[in-house]
Short mmCIF file of C-alpha atoms in Angstrom, two decimals:
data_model
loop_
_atom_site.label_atom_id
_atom_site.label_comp_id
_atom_site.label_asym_id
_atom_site.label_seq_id
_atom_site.Cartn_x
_atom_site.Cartn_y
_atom_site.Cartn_z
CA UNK A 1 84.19 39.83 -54.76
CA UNK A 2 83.12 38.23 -51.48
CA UNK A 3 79.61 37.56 -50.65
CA UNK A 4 78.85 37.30 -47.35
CA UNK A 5 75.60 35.08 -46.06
CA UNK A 6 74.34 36.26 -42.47
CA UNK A 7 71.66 33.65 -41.12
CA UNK A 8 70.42 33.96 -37.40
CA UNK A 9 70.31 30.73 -35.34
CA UNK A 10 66.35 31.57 -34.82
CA UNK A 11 66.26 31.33 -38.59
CA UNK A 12 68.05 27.96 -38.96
CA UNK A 13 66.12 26.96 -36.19
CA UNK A 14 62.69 27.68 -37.60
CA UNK A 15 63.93 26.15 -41.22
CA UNK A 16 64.56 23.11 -39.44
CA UNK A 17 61.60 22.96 -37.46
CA UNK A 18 59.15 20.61 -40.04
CA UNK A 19 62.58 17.67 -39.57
CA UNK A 20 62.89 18.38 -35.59
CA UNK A 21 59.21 18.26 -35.21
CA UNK A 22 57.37 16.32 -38.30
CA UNK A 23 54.91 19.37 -38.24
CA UNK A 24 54.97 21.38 -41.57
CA UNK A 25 53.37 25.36 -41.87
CA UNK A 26 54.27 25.65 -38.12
CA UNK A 27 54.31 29.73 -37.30
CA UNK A 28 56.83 31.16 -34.89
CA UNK A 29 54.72 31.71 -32.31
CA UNK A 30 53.23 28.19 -32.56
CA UNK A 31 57.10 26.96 -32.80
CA UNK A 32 58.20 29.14 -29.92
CA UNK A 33 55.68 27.75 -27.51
CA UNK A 34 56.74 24.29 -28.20
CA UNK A 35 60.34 24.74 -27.95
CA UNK A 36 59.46 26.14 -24.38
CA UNK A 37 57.21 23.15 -23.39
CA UNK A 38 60.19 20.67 -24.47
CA UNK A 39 60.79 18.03 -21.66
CA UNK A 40 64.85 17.57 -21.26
CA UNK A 41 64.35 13.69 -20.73
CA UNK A 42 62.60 11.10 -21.90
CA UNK A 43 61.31 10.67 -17.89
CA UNK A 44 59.76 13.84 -18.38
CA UNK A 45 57.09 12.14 -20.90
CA UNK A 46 53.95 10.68 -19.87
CA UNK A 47 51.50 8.32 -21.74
CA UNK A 48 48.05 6.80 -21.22
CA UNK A 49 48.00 3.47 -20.84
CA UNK A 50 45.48 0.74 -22.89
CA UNK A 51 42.77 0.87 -20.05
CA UNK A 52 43.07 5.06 -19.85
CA UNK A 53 45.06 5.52 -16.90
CA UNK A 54 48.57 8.29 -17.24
CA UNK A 55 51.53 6.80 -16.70
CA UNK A 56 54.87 8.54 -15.95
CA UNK A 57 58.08 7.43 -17.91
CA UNK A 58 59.86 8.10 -14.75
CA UNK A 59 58.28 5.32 -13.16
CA UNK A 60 61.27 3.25 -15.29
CA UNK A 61 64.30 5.06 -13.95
CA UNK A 62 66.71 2.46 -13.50
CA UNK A 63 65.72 -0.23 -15.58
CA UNK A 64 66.21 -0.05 -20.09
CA UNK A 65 63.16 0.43 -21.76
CA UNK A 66 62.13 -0.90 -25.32
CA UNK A 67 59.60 1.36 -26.85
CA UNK A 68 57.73 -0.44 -29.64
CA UNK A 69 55.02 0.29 -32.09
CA UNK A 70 52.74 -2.03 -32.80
CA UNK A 71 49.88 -3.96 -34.73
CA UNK A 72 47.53 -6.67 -34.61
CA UNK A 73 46.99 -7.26 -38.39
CA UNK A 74 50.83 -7.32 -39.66
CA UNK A 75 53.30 -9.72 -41.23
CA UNK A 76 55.38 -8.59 -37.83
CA UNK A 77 52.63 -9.57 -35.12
CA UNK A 78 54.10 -12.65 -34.40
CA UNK A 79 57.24 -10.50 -33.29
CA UNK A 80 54.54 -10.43 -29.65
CA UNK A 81 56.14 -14.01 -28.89
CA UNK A 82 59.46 -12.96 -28.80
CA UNK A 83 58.75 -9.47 -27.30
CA UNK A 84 56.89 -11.17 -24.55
CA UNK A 85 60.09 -13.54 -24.29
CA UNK A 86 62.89 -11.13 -23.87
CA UNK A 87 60.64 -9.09 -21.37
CA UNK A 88 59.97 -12.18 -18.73
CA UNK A 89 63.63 -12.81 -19.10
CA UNK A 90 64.71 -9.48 -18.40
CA UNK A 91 61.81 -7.49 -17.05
CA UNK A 92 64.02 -7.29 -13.79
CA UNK A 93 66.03 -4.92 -15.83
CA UNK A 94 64.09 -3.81 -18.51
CA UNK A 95 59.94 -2.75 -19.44
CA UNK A 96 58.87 -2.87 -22.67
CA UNK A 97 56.29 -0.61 -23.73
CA UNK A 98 54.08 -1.39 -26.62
CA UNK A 99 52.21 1.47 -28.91
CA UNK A 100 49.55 0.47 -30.91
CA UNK A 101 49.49 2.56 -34.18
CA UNK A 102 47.06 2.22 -36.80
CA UNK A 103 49.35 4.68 -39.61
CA UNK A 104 50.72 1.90 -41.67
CA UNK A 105 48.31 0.13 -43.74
CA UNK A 106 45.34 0.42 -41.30
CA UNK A 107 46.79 -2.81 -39.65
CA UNK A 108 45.53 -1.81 -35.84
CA UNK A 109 42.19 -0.83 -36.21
CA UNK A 110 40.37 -2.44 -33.42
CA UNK A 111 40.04 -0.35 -30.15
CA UNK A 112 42.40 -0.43 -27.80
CA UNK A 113 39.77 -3.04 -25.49
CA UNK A 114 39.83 -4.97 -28.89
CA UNK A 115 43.56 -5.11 -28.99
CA UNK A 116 44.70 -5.32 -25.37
CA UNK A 117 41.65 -8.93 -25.73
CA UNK A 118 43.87 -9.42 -29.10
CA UNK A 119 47.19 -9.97 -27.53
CA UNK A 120 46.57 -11.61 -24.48
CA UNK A 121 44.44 -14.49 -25.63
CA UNK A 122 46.67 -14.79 -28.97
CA UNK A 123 50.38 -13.90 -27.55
CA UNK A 124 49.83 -13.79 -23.36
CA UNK A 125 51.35 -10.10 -23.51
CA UNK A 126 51.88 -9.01 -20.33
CA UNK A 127 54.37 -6.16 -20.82
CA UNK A 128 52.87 -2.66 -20.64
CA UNK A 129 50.56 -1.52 -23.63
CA UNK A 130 49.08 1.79 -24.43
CA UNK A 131 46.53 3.45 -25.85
CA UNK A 132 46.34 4.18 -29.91
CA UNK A 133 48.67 6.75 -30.95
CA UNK A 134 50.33 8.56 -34.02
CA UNK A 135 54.12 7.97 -33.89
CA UNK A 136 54.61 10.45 -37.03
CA UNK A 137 52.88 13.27 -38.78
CA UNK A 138 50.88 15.99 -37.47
CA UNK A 139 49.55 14.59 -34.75
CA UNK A 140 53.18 12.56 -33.34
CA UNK A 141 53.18 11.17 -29.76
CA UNK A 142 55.41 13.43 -27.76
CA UNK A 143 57.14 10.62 -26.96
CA UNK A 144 58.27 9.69 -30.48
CA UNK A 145 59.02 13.59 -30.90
CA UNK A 146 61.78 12.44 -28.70
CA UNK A 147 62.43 9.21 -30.00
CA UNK A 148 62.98 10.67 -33.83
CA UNK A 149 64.86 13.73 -33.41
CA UNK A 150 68.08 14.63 -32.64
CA UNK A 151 67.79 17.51 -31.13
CA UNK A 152 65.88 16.00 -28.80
CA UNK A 153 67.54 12.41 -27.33
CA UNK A 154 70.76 13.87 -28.54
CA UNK A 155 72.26 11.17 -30.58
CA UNK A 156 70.27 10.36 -34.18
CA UNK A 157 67.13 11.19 -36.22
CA UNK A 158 64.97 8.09 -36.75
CA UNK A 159 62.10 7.51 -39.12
CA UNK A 160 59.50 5.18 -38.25
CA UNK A 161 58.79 3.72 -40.89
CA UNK A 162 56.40 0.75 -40.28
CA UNK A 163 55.00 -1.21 -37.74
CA UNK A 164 57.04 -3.00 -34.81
CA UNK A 165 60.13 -0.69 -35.34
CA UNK A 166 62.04 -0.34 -32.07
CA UNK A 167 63.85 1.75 -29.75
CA UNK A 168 65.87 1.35 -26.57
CA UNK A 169 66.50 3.87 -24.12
CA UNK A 170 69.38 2.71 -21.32
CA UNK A 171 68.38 2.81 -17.39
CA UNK A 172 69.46 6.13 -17.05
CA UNK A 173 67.24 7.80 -19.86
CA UNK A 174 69.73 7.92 -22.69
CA UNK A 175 69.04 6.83 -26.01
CA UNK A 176 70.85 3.63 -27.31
CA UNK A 177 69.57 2.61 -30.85
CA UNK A 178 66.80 2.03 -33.13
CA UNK A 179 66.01 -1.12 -34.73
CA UNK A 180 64.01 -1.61 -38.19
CA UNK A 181 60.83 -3.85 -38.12
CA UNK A 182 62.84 -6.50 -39.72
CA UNK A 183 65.39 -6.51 -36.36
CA UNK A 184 63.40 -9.28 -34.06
CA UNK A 185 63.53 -8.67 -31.13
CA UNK A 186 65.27 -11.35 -29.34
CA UNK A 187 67.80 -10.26 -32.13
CA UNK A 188 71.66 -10.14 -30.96
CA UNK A 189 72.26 -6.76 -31.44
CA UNK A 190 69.43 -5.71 -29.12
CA UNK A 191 69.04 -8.56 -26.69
CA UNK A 192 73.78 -7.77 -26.00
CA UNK A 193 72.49 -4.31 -24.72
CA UNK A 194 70.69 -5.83 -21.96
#
């Protein structure tokens, strides 16, 4: 006796929604309007900026960009020195963008005036920050929608799972890799992509 399964793509889709968009108990209708609002590039994405002010991703067309989360109160902070290195030596051809996140072990909770004070006078960062943000759960940056999901930058599903993990996006928008916290980041494997 055969059985025979019959599952609708809309179906699949909507059982895979809580991996594709970290956002469990999602209804279709709530599902259907994001799918629609889904940018097709990472230059579609905007963000604010530490001092408030949108910024457009597309700004970087033509140059790599490394987007990192970050905190002022972790074992990794002192990964700021070398981030600030690789970006004076390539910021010709590459911005990195740091994201202050306060979801793993409370380890950025100043304000963002308190942390943009924090890593200038400590680590002279003068690559872009940004304001606090959530890059997983419920309330998940748009951008790292698209940096975590497959379906979105089309090559892997990424977790973060702690501060000053790391991803880098080639000059024409695609996504390259991700790199653990434990990956420095004047490490080989991302510093050869440049």
């Amino acid at each position: 006796m055969k059985v025979i399964i019959m599952v609708s793509i809309p179906a699949l889709f909507i059982a895979a929604k809580d991996k594709l968009f970290g956002v469990p108990n999602m209804d279709k209708s709530e599902l259907a309007e994001k799918v629609t609002k889904l940018p097709k590039s990472i230059y579609d994405y905007t963000y604010t900026d530490i001092d408030g002010k949108e910024v457009k991703l597309s700004q970087y067309k033509g140059k790599k960009i490394l987007f990192v989360n970050v905190a002022s109160e972790c074992g990794f902070t002192n990964q700021y020195e070398a981030l600030e290195a690789v970006y004076e030596k390539y910021k010709g051809n590459l911005v990195i963008l740091g994201f202050p996140c306060n979801q793993f072990g409370g380890q950025e909770p100043g304000t963002e005036q308190e942390v943009k004070a924090f890593c200038s006078s400590k680590f002279h960062v003068t690559f872009p920050m940004t304001n606090k943000i959530d890059v997983k759960g419920k309330n998940q940056h748009p951008i790292y929608t698209w940096l975590t999901s497959k379906a979105l930058n089309g090559v892997e599903d990424a977790e973060v799972g702690w501060n000053f993990n790391k991803f880098l996006i080639d000059e024409n928008g695609k996504y390259v890799s991700y790199y653990s916290s434990r990956v420095k980041p004047d490490d080989a494997s991302i510093v050869g992509k440049l």
